[in-house]
Tab-separated table of N, CA and C in Angstrom:
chain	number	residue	atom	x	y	z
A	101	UNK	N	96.962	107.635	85.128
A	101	UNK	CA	96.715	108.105	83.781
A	101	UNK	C	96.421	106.913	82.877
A	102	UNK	N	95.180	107.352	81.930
A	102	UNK	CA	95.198	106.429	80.859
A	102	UNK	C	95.610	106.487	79.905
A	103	UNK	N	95.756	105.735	78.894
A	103	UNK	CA	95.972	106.071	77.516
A	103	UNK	C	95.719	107.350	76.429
A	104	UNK	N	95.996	108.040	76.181
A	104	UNK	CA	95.254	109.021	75.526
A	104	UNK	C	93.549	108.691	74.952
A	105	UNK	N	92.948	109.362	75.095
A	105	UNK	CA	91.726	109.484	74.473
A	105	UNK	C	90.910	108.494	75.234
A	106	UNK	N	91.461	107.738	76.488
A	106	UNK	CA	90.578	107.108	77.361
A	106	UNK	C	89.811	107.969	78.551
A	107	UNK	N	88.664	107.713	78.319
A	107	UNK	CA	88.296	108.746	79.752
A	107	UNK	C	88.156	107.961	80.873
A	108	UNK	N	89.016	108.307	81.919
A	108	UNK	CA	89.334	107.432	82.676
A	108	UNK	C	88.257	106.789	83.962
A	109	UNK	N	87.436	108.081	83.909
A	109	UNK	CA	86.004	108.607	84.653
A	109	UNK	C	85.201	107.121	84.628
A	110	UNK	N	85.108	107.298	83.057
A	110	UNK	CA	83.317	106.109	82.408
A	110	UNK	C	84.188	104.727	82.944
A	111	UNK	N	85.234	104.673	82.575
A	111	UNK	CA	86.053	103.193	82.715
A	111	UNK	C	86.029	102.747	84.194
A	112	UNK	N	86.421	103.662	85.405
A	112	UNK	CA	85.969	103.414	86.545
A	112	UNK	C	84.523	103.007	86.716
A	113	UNK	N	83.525	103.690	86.195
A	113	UNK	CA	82.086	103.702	86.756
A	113	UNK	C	81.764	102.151	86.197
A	114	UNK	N	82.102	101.915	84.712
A	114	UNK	CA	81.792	100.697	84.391
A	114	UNK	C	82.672	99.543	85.341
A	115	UNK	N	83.755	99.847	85.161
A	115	UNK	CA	83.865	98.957	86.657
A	115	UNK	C	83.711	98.444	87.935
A	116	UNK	N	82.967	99.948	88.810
A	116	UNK	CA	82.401	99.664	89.721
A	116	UNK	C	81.086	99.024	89.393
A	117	UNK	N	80.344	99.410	88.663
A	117	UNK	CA	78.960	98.730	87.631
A	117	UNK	C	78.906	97.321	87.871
A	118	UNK	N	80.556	96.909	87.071
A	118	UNK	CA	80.362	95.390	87.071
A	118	UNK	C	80.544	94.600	88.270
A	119	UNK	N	81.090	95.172	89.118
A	119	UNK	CA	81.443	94.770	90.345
A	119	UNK	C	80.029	94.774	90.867
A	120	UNK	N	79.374	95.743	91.026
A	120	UNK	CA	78.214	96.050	92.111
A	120	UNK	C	76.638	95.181	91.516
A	121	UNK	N	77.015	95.085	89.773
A	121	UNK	CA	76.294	93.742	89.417
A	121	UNK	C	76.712	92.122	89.674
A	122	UNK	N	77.746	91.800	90.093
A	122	UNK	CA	77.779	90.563	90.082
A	122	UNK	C	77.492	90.649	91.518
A	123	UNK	N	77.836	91.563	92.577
A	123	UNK	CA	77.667	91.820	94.229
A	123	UNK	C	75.867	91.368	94.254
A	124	UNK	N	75.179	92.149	93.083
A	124	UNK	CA	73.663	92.139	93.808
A	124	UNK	C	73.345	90.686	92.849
A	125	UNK	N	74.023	90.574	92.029
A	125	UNK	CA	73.235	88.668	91.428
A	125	UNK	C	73.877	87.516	92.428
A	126	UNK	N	74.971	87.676	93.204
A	126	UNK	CA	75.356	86.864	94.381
A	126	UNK	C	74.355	87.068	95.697
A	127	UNK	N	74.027	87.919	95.791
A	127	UNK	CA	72.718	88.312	97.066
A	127	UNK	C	71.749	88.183	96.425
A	128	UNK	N	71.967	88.337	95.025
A	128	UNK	CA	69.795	87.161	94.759
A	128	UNK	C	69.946	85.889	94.901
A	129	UNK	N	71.365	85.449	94.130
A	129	UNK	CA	71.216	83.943	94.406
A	129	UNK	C	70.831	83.623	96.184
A	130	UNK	N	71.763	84.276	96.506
A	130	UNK	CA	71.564	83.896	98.075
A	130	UNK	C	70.069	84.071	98.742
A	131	UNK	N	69.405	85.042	98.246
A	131	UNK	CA	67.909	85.468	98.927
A	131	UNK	C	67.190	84.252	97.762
A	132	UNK	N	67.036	83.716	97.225
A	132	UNK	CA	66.283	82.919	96.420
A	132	UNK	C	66.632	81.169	96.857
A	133	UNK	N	67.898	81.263	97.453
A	133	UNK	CA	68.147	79.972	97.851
A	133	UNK	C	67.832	79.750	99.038
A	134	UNK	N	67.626	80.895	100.170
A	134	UNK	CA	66.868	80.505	101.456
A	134	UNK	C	65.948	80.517	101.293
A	135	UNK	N	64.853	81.601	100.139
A	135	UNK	CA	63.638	81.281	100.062
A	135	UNK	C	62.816	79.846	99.945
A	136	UNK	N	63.676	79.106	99.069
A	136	UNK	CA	64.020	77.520	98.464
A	136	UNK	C	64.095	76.687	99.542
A	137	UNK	N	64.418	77.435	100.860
A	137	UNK	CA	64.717	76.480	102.220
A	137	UNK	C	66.112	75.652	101.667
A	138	UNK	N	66.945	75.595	100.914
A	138	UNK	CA	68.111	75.245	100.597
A	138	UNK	C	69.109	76.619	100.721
A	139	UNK	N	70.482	75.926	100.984
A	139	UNK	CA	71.623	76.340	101.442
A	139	UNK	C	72.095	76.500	99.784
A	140	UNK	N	73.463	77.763	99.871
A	140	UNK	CA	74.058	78.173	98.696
A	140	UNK	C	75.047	78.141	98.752
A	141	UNK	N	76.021	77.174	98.972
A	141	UNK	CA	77.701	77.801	99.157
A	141	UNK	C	78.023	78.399	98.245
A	142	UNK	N	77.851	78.299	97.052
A	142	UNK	CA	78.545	79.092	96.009
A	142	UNK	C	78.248	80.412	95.606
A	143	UNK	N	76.677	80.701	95.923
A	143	UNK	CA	76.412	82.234	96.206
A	143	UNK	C	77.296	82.641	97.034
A	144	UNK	N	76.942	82.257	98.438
A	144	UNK	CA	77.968	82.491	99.844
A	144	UNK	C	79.299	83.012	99.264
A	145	UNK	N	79.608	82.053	98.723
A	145	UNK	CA	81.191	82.383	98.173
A	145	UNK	C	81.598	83.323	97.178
A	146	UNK	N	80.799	83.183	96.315
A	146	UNK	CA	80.814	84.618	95.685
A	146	UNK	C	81.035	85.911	95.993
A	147	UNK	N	79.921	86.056	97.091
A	147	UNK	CA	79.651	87.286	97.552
A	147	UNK	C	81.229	87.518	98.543
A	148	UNK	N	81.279	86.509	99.185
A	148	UNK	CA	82.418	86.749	100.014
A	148	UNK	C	83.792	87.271	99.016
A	149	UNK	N	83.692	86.616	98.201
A	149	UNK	CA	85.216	86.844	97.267
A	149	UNK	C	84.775	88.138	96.851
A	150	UNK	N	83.708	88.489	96.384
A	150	UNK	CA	83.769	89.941	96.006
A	150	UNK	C	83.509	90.644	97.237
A	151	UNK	N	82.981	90.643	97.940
A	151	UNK	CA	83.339	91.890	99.417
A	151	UNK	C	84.503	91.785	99.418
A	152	UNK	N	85.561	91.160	99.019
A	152	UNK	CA	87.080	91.124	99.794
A	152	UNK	C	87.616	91.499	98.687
A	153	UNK	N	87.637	91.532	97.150
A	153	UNK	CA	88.002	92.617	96.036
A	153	UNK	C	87.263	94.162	96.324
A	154	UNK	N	86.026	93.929	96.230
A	154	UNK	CA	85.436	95.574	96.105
A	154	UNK	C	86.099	96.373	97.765
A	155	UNK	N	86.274	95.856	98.627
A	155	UNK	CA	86.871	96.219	100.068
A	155	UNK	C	88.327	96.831	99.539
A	156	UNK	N	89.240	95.886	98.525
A	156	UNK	CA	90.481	96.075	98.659
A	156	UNK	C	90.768	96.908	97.465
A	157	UNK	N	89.700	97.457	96.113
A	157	UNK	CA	89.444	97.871	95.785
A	157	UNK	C	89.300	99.695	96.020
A	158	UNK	N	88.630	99.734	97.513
A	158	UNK	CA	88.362	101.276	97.725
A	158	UNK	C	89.931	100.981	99.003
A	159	UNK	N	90.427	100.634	99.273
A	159	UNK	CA	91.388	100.672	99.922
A	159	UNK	C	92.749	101.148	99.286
A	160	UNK	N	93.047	100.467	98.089
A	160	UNK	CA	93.892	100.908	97.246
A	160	UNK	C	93.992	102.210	96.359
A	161	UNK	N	92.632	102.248	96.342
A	161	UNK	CA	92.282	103.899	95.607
A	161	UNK	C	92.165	105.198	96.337
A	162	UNK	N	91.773	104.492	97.833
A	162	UNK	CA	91.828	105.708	98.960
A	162	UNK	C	93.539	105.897	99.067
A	163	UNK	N	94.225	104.719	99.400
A	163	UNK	CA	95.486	104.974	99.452
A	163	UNK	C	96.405	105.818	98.140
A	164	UNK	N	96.026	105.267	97.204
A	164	UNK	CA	96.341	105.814	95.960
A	164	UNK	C	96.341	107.485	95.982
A	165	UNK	N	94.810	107.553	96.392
A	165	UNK	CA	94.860	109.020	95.789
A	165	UNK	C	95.323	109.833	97.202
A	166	UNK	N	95.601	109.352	98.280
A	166	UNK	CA	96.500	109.761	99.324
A	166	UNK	C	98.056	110.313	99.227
A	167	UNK	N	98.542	109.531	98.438
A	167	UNK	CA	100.079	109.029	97.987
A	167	UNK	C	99.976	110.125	96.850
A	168	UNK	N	99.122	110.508	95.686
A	168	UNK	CA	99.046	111.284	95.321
A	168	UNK	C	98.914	112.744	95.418
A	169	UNK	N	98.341	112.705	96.072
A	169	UNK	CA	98.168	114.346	96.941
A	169	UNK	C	99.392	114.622	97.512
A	170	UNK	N	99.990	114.208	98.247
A	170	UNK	CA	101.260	113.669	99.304
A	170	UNK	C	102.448	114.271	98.291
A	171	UNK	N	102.189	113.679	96.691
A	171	UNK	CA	103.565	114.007	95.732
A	171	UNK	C	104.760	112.953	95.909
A	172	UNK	N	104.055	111.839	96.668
A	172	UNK	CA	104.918	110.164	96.633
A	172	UNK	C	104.744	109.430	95.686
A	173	UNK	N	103.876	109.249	95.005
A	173	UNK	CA	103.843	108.610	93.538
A	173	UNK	C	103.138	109.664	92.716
A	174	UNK	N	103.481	109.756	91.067
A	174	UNK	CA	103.109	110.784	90.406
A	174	UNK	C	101.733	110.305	89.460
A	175	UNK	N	101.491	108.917	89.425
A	175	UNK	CA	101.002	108.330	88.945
A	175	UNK	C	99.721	106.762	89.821
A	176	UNK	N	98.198	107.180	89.531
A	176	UNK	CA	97.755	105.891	89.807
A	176	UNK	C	96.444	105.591	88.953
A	177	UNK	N	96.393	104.373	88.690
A	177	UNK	CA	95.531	104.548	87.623
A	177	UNK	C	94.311	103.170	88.656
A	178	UNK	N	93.213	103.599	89.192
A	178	UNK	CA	92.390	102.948	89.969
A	178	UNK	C	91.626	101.867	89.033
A	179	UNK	N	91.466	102.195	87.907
A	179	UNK	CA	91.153	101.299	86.989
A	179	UNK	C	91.931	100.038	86.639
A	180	UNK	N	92.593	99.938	86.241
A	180	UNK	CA	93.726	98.854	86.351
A	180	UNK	C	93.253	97.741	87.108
A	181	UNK	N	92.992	98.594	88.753
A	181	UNK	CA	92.998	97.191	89.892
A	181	UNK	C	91.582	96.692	89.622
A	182	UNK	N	90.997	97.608	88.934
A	182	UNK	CA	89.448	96.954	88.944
A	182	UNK	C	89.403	95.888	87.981
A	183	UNK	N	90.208	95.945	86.566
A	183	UNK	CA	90.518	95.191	85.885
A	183	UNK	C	90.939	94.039	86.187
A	184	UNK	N	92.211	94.362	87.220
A	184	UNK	CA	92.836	93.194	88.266
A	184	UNK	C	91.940	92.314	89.472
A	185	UNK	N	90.956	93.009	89.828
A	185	UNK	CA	90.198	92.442	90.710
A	185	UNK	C	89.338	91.509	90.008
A	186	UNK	N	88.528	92.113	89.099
A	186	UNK	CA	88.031	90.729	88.127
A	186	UNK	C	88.265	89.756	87.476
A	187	UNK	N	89.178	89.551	86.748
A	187	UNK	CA	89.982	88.643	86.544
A	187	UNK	C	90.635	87.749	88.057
A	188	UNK	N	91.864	87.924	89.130
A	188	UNK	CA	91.807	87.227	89.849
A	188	UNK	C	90.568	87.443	91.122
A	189	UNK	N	89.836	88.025	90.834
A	189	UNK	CA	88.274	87.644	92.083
A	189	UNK	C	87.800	86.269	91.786
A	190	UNK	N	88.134	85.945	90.006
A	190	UNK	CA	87.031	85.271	89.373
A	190	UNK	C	88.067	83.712	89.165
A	191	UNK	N	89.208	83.796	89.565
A	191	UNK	CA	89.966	83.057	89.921
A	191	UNK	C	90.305	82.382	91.083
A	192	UNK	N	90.292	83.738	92.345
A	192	UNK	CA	90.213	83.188	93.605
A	192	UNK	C	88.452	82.364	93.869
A	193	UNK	N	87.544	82.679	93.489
A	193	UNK	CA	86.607	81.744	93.564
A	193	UNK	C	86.388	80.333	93.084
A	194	UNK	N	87.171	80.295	91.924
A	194	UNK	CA	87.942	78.876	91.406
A	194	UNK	C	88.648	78.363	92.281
A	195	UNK	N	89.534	78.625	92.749
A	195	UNK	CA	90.714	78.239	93.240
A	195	UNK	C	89.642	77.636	95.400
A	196	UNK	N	88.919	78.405	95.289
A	196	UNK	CA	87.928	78.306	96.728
A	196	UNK	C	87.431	77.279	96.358
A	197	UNK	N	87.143	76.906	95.564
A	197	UNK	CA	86.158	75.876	94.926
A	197	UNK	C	86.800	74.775	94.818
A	198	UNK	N	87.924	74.645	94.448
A	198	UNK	CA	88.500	73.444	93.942
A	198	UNK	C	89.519	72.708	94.870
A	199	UNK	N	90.176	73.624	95.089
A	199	UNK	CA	91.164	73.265	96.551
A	199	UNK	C	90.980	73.462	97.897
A	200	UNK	N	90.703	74.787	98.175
A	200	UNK	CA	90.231	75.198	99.231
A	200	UNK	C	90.600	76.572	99.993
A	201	UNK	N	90.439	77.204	101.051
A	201	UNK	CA	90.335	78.363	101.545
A	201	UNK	C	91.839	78.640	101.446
A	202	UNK	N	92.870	77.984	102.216
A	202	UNK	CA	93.891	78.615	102.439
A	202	UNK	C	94.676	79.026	101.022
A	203	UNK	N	94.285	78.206	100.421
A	203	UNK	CA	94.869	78.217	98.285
A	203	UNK	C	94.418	79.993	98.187
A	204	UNK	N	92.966	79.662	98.593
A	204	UNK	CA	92.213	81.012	98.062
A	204	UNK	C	92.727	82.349	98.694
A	205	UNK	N	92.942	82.379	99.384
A	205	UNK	CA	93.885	83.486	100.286
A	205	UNK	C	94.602	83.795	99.930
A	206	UNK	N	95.896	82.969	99.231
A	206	UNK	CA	96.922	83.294	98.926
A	206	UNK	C	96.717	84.377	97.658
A	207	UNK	N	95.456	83.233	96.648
A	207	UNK	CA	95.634	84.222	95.474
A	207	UNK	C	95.517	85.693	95.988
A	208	UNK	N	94.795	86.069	96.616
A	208	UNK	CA	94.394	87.415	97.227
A	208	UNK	C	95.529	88.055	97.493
A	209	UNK	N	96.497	87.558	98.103
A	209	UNK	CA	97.192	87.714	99.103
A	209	UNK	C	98.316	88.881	97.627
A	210	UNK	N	98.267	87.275	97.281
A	210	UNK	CA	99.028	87.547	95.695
A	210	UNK	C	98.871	88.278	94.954
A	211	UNK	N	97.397	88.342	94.505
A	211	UNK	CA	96.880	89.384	94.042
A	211	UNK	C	97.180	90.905	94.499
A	212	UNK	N	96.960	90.881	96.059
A	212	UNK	CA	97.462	92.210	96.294
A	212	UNK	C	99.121	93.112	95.986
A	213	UNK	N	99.851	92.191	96.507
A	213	UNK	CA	101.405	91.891	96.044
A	213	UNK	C	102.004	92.649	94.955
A	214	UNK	N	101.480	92.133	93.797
A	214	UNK	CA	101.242	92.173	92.741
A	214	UNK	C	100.778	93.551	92.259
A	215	UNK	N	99.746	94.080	92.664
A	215	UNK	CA	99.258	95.235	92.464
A	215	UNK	C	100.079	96.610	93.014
A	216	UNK	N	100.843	96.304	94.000
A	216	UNK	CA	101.899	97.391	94.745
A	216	UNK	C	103.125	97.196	93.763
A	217	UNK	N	103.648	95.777	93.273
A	217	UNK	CA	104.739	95.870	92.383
A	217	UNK	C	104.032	96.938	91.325
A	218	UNK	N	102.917	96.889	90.556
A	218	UNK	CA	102.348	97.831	89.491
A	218	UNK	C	102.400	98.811	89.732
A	219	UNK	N	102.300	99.433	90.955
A	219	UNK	CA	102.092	100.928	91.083
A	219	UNK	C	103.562	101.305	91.116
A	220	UNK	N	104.768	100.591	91.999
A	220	UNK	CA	106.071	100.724	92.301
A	220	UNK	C	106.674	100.597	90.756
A	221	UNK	N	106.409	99.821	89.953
A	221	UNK	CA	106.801	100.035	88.058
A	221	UNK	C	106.653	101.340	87.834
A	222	UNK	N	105.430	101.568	87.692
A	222	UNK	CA	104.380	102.861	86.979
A	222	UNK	C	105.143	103.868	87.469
A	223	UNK	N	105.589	103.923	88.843
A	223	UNK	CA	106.144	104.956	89.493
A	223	UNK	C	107.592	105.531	89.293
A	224	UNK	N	108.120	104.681	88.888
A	224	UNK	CA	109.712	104.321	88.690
A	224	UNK	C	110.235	104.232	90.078
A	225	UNK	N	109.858	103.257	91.023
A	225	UNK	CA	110.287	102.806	91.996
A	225	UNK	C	111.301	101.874	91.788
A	226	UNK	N	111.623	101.325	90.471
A	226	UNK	CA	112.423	100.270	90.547
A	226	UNK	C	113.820	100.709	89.173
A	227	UNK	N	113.516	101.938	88.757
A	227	UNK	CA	114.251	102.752	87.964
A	227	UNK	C	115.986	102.705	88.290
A	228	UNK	N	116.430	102.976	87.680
A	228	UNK	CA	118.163	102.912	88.008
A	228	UNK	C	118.119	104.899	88.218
Protein backbone atom coordinates (compact mmCIF):
# COMPACT_ATOMS: atom_id res chain seq x y z
CA UNK A 1 0.00 0.00 0.00
CA UNK A 2 0.78 3.54 -0.73
CA UNK A 3 0.13 6.59 0.74
CA UNK A 4 -3.26 7.78 0.21
CA UNK A 5 -3.94 9.41 -3.04
CA UNK A 6 -0.80 7.64 -4.57
CA UNK A 7 -1.63 5.46 -7.42
CA UNK A 8 0.46 2.86 -6.91
CA UNK A 9 -0.02 1.43 -10.66
CA UNK A 10 1.76 4.82 -12.61
CA UNK A 11 4.59 4.75 -9.77
CA UNK A 12 5.50 1.13 -10.66
CA UNK A 13 5.36 1.71 -14.51
CA UNK A 14 7.55 4.83 -14.06
CA UNK A 15 9.83 2.74 -12.37
CA UNK A 16 10.08 0.01 -14.49
CA UNK A 17 10.42 2.99 -17.33
CA UNK A 18 13.43 4.13 -15.57
CA UNK A 19 14.96 1.01 -15.15
CA UNK A 20 14.31 -0.28 -18.77
CA UNK A 21 15.77 3.31 -19.89
CA UNK A 22 18.97 3.25 -18.32
CA UNK A 23 18.98 -0.95 -19.39
CA UNK A 24 18.63 0.25 -23.23
CA UNK A 25 21.26 3.54 -22.87
CA UNK A 26 23.81 0.81 -21.26
CA UNK A 27 23.26 -1.51 -24.51
CA UNK A 28 23.74 1.62 -26.79
CA UNK A 29 26.69 2.53 -25.06
CA UNK A 30 27.80 -0.96 -25.48
CA UNK A 31 26.61 -1.38 -29.35
CA UNK A 32 28.35 2.04 -30.21
CA UNK A 33 31.55 1.11 -28.44
CA UNK A 34 32.12 -2.12 -30.48
CA UNK A 35 31.03 -0.32 -33.40
CA UNK A 36 34.15 2.15 -32.39
CA UNK A 37 36.23 -1.22 -32.40
CA UNK A 38 36.87 -0.12 -28.66
CA UNK A 39 36.01 -1.99 -25.50
CA UNK A 40 33.40 -0.49 -22.71
CA UNK A 41 33.83 -1.62 -19.22
CA UNK A 42 31.66 0.76 -17.85
CA UNK A 43 28.75 0.17 -20.23
CA UNK A 44 29.54 -3.64 -19.49
CA UNK A 45 29.09 -2.77 -15.99
CA UNK A 46 26.24 -0.99 -16.03
CA UNK A 47 24.25 -3.22 -17.77
CA UNK A 48 25.43 -5.98 -15.54
CA UNK A 49 24.48 -4.07 -12.25
CA UNK A 50 21.18 -3.44 -13.66
CA UNK A 51 20.32 -7.07 -14.94
CA UNK A 52 21.09 -8.04 -11.31
CA UNK A 53 18.55 -5.16 -9.76
CA UNK A 54 15.79 -5.48 -12.52
CA UNK A 55 16.31 -9.68 -11.99
CA UNK A 56 15.96 -9.13 -8.17
CA UNK A 57 13.43 -6.72 -8.73
CA UNK A 58 10.76 -9.24 -10.47
CA UNK A 59 11.92 -11.80 -7.93
CA UNK A 60 10.87 -9.93 -4.95
CA UNK A 61 7.56 -8.88 -6.43
CA UNK A 62 6.81 -12.41 -7.71
CA UNK A 63 7.59 -13.48 -4.19
CA UNK A 64 5.75 -10.65 -2.70
CA UNK A 65 2.66 -11.06 -4.38
CA UNK A 66 2.96 -14.93 -3.57
CA UNK A 67 3.20 -14.27 0.26
CA UNK A 68 0.28 -12.19 -0.39
CA UNK A 69 -2.16 -14.36 -1.83
CA UNK A 70 -0.88 -17.07 0.75
CA UNK A 71 -2.29 -14.34 3.71
CA UNK A 72 1.63 -14.40 5.16
CA UNK A 73 2.23 -10.84 4.88
CA UNK A 74 -0.75 -8.36 4.64
CA UNK A 75 1.21 -5.84 3.09
CA UNK A 76 3.86 -5.24 -0.05
CA UNK A 77 4.55 -2.33 -1.66
CA UNK A 78 6.82 -3.37 -5.07
CA UNK A 79 7.55 0.15 -5.52
CA UNK A 80 9.65 0.86 -2.68
CA UNK A 81 12.29 -1.82 -3.99
CA UNK A 82 12.31 -0.08 -7.23
CA UNK A 83 13.08 3.04 -5.41
CA UNK A 84 15.64 0.86 -3.48
CA UNK A 85 17.12 -0.63 -6.50
CA UNK A 86 18.05 2.75 -7.93
CA UNK A 87 19.55 4.38 -5.53
CA UNK A 88 21.83 1.28 -4.32
CA UNK A 89 22.15 -0.13 -8.26
CA UNK A 90 23.65 3.34 -8.71
CA UNK A 91 25.87 2.80 -5.78
CA UNK A 92 26.82 -0.74 -6.32
CA UNK A 93 28.26 0.51 -9.71
CA UNK A 94 30.34 3.03 -7.72
CA UNK A 95 31.43 0.88 -5.34
CA UNK A 96 32.44 -1.77 -8.79
CA UNK A 97 34.27 0.98 -9.94
CA UNK A 98 36.27 2.06 -7.25
CA UNK A 99 37.15 -0.92 -5.18
CA UNK A 100 36.10 -3.75 -6.81
CA UNK A 101 33.75 -6.82 -7.45
CA UNK A 102 33.70 -8.52 -4.19
CA UNK A 103 32.85 -4.75 -2.34
CA UNK A 104 30.16 -4.73 -5.11
CA UNK A 105 28.41 -7.87 -4.15
CA UNK A 106 28.14 -7.23 -0.89
CA UNK A 107 26.27 -3.98 -1.51
CA UNK A 108 23.75 -6.23 -3.34
CA UNK A 109 23.96 -8.69 -1.03
CA UNK A 110 23.09 -5.87 1.48
CA UNK A 111 20.89 -4.37 -0.42
CA UNK A 112 18.84 -7.39 -0.56
CA UNK A 113 19.00 -7.95 3.37
CA UNK A 114 17.77 -4.90 3.87
CA UNK A 115 14.79 -5.06 1.74
CA UNK A 116 13.35 -8.39 3.66
CA UNK A 117 14.06 -6.39 7.05
CA UNK A 118 11.39 -3.70 5.15
CA UNK A 119 8.89 -6.00 4.32
CA UNK A 120 9.37 -7.97 7.96
CA UNK A 121 8.78 -3.97 9.61
CA UNK A 122 5.80 -3.22 7.24
CA UNK A 123 4.50 -6.55 8.27
CA UNK A 124 4.81 -6.42 11.96
CA UNK A 125 7.21 -9.20 11.96
CA UNK A 126 9.17 -7.62 14.55
CA UNK A 127 6.01 -6.31 16.67
CA UNK A 128 5.79 -7.26 20.46
Amino acid sequence: MLAAGVPGARLTRVTLAALALLALAGGGAVALARLRGTGSPRASLLLSVLAQWLGAYVLWTFAGGLLLAAGVIGRYDATLFGLLALALGFWQYRVRRQVGRDAAVLVFLSGQLAWLVVILVQNGFFAR
